[in-house]
Coordinates of C-alpha atoms in Angstrom, one line a residue:
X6 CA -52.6 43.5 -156.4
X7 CA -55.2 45.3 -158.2
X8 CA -58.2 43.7 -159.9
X9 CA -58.4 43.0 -163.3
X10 CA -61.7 44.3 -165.4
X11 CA -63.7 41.4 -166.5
X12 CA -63.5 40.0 -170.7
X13 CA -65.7 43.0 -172.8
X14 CA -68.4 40.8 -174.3
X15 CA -67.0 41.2 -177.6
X16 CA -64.0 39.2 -176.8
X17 CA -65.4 35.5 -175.0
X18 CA -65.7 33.9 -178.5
X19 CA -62.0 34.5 -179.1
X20 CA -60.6 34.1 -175.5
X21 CA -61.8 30.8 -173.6
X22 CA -61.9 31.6 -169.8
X23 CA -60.5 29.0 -167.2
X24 CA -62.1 26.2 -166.8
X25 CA -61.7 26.4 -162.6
X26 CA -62.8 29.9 -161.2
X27 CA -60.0 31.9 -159.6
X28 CA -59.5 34.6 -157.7
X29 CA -59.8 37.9 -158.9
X30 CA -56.7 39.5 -160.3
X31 CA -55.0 35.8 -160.6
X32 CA -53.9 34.3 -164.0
X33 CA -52.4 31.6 -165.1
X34 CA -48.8 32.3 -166.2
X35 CA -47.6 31.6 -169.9
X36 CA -44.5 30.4 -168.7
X37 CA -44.4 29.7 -164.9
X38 CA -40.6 30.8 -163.4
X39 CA -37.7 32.3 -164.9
X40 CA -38.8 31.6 -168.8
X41 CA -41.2 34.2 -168.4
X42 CA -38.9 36.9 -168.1
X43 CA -37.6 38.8 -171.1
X44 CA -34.3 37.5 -172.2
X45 CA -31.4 39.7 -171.4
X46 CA -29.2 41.4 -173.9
X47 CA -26.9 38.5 -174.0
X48 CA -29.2 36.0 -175.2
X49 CA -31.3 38.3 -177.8
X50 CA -29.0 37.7 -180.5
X51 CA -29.6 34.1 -179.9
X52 CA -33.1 34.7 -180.0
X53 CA -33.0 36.7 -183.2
X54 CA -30.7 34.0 -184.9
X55 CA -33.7 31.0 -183.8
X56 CA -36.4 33.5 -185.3
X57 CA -34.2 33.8 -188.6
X58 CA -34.1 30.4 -188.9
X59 CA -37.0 29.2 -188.1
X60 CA -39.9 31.8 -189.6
X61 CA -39.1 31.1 -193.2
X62 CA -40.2 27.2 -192.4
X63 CA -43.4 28.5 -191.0
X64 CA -44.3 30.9 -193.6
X65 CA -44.0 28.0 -196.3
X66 CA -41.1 29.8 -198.3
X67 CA -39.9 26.5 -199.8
X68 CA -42.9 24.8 -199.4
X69 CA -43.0 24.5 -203.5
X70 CA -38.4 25.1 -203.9
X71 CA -38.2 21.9 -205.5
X72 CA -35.2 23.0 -207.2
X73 CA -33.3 23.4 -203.8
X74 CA -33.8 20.3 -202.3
X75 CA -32.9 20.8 -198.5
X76 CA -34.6 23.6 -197.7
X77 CA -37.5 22.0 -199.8
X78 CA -37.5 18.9 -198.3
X79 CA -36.9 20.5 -194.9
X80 CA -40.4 22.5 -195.8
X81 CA -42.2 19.3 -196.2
X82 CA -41.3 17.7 -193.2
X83 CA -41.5 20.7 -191.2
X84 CA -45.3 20.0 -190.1
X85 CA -44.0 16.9 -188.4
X86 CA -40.7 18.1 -186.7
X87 CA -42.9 21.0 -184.7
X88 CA -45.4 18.6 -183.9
X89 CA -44.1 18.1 -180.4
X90 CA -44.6 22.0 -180.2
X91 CA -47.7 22.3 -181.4
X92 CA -49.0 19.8 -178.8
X93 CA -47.3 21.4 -176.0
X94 CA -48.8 24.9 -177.5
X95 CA -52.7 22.8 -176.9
X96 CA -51.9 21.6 -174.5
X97 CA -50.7 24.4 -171.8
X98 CA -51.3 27.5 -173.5
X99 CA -54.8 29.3 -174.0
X100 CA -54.7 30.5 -177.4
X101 CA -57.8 31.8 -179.0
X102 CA -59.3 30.2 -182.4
X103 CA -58.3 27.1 -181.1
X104 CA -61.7 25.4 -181.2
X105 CA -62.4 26.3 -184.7
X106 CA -58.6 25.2 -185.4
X107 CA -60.0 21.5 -183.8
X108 CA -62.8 21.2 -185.7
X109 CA -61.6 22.5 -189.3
X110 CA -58.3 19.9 -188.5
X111 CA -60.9 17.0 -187.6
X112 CA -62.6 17.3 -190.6
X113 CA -60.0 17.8 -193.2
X114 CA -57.4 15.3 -191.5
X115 CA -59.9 12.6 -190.6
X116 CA -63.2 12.7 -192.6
X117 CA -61.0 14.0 -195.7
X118 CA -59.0 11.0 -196.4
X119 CA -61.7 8.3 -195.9
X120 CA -63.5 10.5 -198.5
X121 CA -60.9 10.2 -201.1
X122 CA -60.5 6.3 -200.0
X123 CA -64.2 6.4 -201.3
X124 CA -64.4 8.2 -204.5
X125 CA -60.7 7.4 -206.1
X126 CA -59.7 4.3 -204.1
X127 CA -56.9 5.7 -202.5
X128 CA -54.5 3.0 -200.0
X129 CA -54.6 4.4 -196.5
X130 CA -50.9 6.0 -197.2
X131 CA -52.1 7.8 -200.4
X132 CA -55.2 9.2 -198.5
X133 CA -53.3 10.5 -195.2
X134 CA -50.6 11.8 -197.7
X135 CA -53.5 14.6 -199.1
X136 CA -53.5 15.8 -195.7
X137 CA -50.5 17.1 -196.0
X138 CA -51.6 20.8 -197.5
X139 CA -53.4 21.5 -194.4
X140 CA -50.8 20.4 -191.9
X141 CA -49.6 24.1 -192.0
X142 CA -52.2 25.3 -189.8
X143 CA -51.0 23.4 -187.2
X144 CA -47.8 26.5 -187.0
X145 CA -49.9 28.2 -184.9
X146 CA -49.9 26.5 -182.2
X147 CA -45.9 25.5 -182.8
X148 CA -45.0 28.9 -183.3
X149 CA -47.1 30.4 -180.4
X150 CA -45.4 28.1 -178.2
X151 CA -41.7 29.2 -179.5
X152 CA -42.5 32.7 -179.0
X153 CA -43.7 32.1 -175.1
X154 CA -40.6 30.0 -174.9
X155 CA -38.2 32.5 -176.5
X156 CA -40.2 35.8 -175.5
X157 CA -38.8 38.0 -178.2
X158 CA -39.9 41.8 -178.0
X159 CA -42.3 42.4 -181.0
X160 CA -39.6 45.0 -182.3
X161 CA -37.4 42.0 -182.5
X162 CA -40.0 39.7 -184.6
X163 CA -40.2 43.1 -186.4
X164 CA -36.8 43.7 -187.4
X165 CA -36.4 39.5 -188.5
X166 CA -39.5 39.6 -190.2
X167 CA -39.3 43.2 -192.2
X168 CA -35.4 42.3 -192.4
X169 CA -36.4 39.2 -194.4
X170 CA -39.4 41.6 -196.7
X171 CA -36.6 43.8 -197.6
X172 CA -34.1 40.9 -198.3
X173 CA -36.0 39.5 -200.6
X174 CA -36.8 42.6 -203.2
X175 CA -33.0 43.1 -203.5
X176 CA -32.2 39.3 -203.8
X177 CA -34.7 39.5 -206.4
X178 CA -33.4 42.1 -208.2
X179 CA -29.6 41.1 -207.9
X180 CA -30.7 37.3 -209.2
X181 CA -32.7 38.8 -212.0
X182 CA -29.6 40.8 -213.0
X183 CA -27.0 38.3 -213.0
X184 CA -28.7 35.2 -213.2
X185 CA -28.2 34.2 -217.5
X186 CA -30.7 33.1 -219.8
X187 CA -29.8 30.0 -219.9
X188 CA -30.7 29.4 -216.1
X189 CA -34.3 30.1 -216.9
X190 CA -36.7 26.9 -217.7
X191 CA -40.0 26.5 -219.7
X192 CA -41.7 24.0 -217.1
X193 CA -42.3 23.7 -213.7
X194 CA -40.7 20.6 -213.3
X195 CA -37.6 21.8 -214.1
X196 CA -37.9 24.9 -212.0
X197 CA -40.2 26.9 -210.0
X198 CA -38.2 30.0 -209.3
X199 CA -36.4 30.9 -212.6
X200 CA -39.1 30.8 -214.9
X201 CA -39.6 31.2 -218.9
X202 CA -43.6 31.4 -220.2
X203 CA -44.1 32.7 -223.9
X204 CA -47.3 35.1 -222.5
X205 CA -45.0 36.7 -219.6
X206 CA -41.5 36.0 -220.5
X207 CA -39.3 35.7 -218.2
X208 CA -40.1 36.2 -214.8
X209 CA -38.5 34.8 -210.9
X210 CA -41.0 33.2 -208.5
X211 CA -39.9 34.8 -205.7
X212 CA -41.2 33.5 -202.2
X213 CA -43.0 36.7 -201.3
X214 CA -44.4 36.0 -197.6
X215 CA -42.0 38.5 -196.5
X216 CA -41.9 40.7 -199.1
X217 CA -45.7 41.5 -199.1
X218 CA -45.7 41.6 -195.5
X219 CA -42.9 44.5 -196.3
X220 CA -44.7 46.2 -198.6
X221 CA -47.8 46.2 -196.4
X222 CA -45.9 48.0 -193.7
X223 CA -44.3 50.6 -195.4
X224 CA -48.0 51.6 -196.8
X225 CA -48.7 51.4 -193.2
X226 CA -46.0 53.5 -192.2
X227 CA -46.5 56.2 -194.8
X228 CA -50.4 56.4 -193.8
X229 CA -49.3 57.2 -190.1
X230 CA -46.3 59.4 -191.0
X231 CA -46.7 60.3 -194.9
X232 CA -43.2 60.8 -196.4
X233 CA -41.6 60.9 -199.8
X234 CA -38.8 57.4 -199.4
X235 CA -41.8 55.2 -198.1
X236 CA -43.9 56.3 -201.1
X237 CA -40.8 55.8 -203.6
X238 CA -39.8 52.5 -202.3
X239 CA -43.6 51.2 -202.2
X240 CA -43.5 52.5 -206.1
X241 CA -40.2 50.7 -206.7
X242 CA -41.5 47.6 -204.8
X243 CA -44.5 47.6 -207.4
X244 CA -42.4 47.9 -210.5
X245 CA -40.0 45.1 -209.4
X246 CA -43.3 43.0 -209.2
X247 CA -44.6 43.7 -212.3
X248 CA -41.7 43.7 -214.4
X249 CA -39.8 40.3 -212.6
X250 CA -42.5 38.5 -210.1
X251 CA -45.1 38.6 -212.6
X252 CA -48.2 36.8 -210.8
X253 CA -50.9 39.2 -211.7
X254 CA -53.6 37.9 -208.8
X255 CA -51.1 38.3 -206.2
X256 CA -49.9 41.6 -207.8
X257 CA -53.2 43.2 -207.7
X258 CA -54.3 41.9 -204.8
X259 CA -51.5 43.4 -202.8
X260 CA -52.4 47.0 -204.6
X261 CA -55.9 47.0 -203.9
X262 CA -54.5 46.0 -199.7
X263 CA -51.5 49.1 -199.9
X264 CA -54.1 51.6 -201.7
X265 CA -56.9 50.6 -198.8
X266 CA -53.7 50.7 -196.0
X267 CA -52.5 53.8 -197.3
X268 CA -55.4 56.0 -197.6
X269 CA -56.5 58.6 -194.3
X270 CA -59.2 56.7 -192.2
X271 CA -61.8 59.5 -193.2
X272 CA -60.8 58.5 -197.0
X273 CA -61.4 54.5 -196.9
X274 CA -65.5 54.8 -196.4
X275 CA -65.3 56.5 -199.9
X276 CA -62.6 54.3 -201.4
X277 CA -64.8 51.4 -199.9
X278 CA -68.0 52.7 -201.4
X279 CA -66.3 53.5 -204.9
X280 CA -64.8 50.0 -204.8
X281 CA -68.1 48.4 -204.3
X282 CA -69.6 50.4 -207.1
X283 CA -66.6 49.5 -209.1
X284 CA -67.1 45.7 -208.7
X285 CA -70.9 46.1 -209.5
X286 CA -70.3 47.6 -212.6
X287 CA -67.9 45.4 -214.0
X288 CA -69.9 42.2 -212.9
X289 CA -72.2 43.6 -215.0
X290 CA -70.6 44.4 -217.9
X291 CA -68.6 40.6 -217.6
X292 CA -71.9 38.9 -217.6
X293 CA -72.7 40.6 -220.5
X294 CA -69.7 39.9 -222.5
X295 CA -68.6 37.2 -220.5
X296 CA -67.6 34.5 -224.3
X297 CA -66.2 37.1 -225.8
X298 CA -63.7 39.0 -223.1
X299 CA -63.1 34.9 -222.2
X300 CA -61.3 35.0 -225.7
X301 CA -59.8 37.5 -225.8
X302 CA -57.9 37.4 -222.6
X303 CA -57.1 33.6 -223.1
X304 CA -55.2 34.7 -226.2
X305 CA -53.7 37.6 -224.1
X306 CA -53.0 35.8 -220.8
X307 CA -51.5 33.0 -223.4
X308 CA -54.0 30.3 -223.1
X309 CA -53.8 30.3 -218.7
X310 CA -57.3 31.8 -218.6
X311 CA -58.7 28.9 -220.6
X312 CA -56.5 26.2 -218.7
X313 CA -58.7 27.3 -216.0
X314 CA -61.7 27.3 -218.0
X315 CA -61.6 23.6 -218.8
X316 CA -60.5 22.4 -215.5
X317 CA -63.7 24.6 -213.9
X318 CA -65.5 22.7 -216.2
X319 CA -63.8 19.0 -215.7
X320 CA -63.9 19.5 -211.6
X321 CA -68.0 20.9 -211.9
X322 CA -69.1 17.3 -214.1
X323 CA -66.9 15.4 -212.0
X324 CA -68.8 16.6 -208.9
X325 CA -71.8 15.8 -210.4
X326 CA -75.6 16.4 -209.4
X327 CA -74.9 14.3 -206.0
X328 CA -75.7 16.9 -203.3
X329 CA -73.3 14.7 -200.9
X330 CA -70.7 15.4 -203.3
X331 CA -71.0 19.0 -203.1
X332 CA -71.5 18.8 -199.0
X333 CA -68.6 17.1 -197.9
X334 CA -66.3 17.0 -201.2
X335 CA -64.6 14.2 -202.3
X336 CA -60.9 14.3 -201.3
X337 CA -58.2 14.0 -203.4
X338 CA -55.1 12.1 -204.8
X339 CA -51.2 12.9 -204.5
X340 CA -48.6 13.4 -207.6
X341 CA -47.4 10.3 -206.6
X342 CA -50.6 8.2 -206.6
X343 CA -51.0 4.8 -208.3
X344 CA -54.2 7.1 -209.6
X345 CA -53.9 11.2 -210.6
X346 CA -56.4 13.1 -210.9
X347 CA -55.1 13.8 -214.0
X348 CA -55.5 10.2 -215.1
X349 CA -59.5 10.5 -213.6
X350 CA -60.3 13.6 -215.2
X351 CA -58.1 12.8 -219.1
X352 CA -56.5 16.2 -218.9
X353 CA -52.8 16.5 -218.2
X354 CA -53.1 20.2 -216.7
X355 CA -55.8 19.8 -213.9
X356 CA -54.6 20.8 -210.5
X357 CA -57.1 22.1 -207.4
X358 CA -54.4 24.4 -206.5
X359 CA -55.6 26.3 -209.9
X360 CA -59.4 26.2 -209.1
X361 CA -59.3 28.6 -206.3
X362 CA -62.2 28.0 -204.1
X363 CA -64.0 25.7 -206.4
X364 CA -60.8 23.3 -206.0
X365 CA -61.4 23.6 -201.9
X366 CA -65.4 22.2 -202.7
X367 CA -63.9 19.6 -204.8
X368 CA -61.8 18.1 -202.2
X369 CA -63.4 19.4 -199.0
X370 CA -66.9 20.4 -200.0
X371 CA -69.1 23.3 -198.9
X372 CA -68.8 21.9 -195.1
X373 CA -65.1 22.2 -195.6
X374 CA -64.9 25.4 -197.1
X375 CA -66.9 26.8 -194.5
X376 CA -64.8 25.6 -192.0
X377 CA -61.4 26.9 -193.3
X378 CA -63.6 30.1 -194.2
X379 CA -64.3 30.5 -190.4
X380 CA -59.8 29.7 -189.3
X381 CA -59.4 32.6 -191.7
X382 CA -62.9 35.0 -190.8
X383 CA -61.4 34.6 -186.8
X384 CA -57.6 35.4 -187.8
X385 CA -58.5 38.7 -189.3
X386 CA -60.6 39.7 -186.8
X387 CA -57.9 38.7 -184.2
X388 CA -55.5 40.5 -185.9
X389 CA -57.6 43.4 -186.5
X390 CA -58.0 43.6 -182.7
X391 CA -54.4 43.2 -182.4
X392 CA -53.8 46.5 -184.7
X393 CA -56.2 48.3 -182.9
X394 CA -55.6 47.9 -179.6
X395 CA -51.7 48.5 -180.2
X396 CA -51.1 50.8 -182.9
X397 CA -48.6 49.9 -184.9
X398 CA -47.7 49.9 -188.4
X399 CA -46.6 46.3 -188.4
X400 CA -49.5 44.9 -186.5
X401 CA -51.5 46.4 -189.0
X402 CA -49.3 44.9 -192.2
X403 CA -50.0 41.4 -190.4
X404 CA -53.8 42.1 -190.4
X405 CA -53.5 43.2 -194.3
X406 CA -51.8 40.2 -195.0
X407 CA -54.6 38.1 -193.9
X408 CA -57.0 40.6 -196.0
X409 CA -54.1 39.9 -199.3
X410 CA -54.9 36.1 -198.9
X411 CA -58.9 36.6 -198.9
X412 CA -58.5 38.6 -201.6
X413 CA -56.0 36.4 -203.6
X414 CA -58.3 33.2 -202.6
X415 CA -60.3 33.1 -206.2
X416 CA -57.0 32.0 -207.7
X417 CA -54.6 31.2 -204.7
X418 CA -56.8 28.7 -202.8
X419 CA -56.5 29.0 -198.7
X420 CA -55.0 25.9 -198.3
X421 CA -52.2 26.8 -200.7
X422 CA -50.4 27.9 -198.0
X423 CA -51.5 28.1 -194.9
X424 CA -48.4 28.4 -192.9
X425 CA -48.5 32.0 -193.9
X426 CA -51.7 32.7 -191.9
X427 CA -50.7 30.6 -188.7
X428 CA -47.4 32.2 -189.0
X429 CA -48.9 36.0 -189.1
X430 CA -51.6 34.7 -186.5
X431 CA -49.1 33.4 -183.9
X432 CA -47.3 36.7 -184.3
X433 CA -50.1 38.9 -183.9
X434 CA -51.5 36.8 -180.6
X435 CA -48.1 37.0 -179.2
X436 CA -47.8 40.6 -179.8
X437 CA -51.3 41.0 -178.0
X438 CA -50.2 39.3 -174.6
X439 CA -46.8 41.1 -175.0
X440 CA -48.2 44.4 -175.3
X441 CA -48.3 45.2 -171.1
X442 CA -46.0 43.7 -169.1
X443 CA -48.3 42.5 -166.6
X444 CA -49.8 40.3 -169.0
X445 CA -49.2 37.1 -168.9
X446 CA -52.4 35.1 -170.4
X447 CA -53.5 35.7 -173.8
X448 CA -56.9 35.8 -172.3
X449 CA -55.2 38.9 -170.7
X450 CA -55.2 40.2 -174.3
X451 CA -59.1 41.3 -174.0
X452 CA -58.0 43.9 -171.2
X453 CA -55.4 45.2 -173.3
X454 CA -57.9 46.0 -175.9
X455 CA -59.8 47.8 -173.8
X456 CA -57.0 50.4 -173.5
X457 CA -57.8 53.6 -176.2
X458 CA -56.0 53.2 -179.7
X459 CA -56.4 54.0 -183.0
X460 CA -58.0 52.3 -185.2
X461 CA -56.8 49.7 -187.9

């Protein structure tokens, strides 16, 4: 039995050692016995049918379906029915980010609540029902501990998870075909995937975890080995998003990620630098002509722009001068509250999901945001390591999507969904400790990163 090299520096803060010293070239087994082999050709179909139906639950994708009400429903409750898993995934696995994990949950799920109790006299139901945006996080351990049970090959989480990517452009496109008029609806009560708005027409709300996370690997795929069908399909992937999905943050985040993904390594320290010098210059020339550019692209943008506007406004006076306030934030209220924020505030169209990171201070504070700034700081660094040390063009798509949702954050606030990031997480951990098969700790995941690879 050979010795194993010792963690690089680099690597303690993401992979707790054992608490009891051991022997040198000893490890603690992810799965002890016959579970931790690979499962034989009979049972991968099985294993691919679990993943199928079980990864669009952890990514969120009918997290906000209310117009299908099982899978929706199913979505809601999902947090709870892995719970078992997600305490059997702390409890005998080592996974890294699992301290910051602790602490961000402590604070949002206990301090949180008692916050909102506080400010908007919330019943100990309403306040525990707030938490439930953040429950999501919780899929990392859950799913972690499904992979180590199931021990699919990372081609196979490939193939289910780019299989799903792909499915859901052409699903898109057939539905935006066929589906009539008349199936389209003006509010999002009545539906939020066919949708009708006078400033964008009509437009489908597709659930685009998948699809993202496609369109990020084929720009992977055509930076490794440039070809002309990835670089038509990533065009077609773009037009069918701006001429159906519509959401322009999401859209041009994703552009800015399959540009940056896409370009030669010795290319992106320029497109970096230009970017930066880009950004300057517009903050400029915003701040300059920030009240008149404010009208004109809330008549453009059809009077969205200036929703936001006012509920900025309404969330920055609510907050008030109290530095407390601002600290530790003040919690929040459900839909189904005796008291909405909307009732608080007198405006009918305030919601902290539109406020982006301001909506985060509101209900959590600076403390909080902080905190779920640090869960998503150590996921893209894990997943950049994860890229790097193996290689591949879907290892880097999962470490772009983490990038997609920083960069979406100003409007798409990090606890919109945050199933998507334990999700991509979990499946970029697991691809780390699978990547030797003499692995078989994820703390073993620091000497696989020692091995030479190219670079993310």
């Amino acid at each position: 039995m050979t010795t194993s090299p010792p963690h690089p520096a680099g690597y303690r803060i993401f992979f707790r050692s054992p608490r009891e010293a051991r022997p040198a070239g000893t490890h603690i087994p992810i799965l002890r016995g016959k579970a931790a082999d690979l499962p034989t050709r009979e049972h991968a179909g099985v294993v691919a049918l679990i993943l199928l139906a079980v990864l669009p639950f952890f990514g969120q994708s009918f997290h906000y379906m209310h117009q299908w009400p099982a899978p929706y429903f199913l979505s809601k409750a999902w947090p709870l029915l892995t719970l078992p898993l997600a305490i059997g995934g702390l409890a005998s696995k080592r996974l890294p980010a699992t301290g910051i994990m602790l602490v961000m949950f402590a604070y949002t799920v206990g301090l949180t609540p008692m916050l909102s109790m506080i400010h908007f006299g919330n019943g100990l139901d309403d306040a525990l029902a707030t938490t439930v945006k953040v429950l999501p996080f919780s899929y990392y351990f859950s799913l972690s501990f499904i992979l180590l049970l199931l021990r699919p090959s990372p081609a196979a989480i490939a193939r289910c998870m780019l299989g799903f990517g792909a499915a859901t452009f052409v699903i898109m496109l057939l539905v935006w075909v066929l589906a009539p008029s008349e199936w389209y609806m003006p509010l999002e009560e009545q539906s939020k995937f066919l949708m009708y708005e006078i400033e964008r027409g009509y437009r489908i709300y597709m659930p685009m975890f998948f699809g993202m996370l496609f369109l990020f690997y084929l720009a992977r795929r055509f930076a490794d080995r440039p070809g002309w069908i990835s670089a038509v399909l990533i065009g077609v992937l773009f037009v069918l998003l701006v001429t159906i999905y519509k959401q322009r943050m999401a859209i041009l985040s994703g552009f800015v990620i399959v540009v940056w993904g896409a370009l030669p390594q010795r290319l992106r320290r320029v497109a970096l630098s230009l970017g930066l010098l880009a950004t300057a210059i517009a903050f400029l020339v915003l701040v300059q002509t920030l009240e008149p550019l404010l009208g004109r692209a809330g008549e453009s943008l059809g009077g969205s722009l200036s929703t936001r506007v006012r509920s900025f406004e309404s969330a920055i006076n609510y907050i008030g001068d109290s530095a407390t306030n601002w600290l530790f934030g003040l919690g929040a209220v459900t839909r189904l509250s005796r008291v909405t924020l909307e009732d608080i505030l007198g405006s009918a169209n305030f919601y902290l999901a539109d406020l982006g990171w301001l909506g985060i201070v509101f209900e959590y504070g600076l403390v909080g945001a902080l905190l779920i700034s640090a869960v998503y700081g150590m996921a893209f660094l894990i997943t950049y390591r994860t890229a790097s040390a193996t290689g591949t063009p879907f290892a880097k798509a999962l470490n772009d999507y983490i990038l997609f949702m920083i960069l979406a954050s100003p409007i798409y606030p990090l606890v919109f969904v945050p199933g998507e990031m334990a999700t991509v997480l979990a499946v970029s951990v697991y691809i780390a400790a699978y990547a030797q098969p003499e692995i078989r700790t994820f703390s073993g995941i620091a000497r696989r990163m020692d091995a030479p690879s190219g670079s993310a």
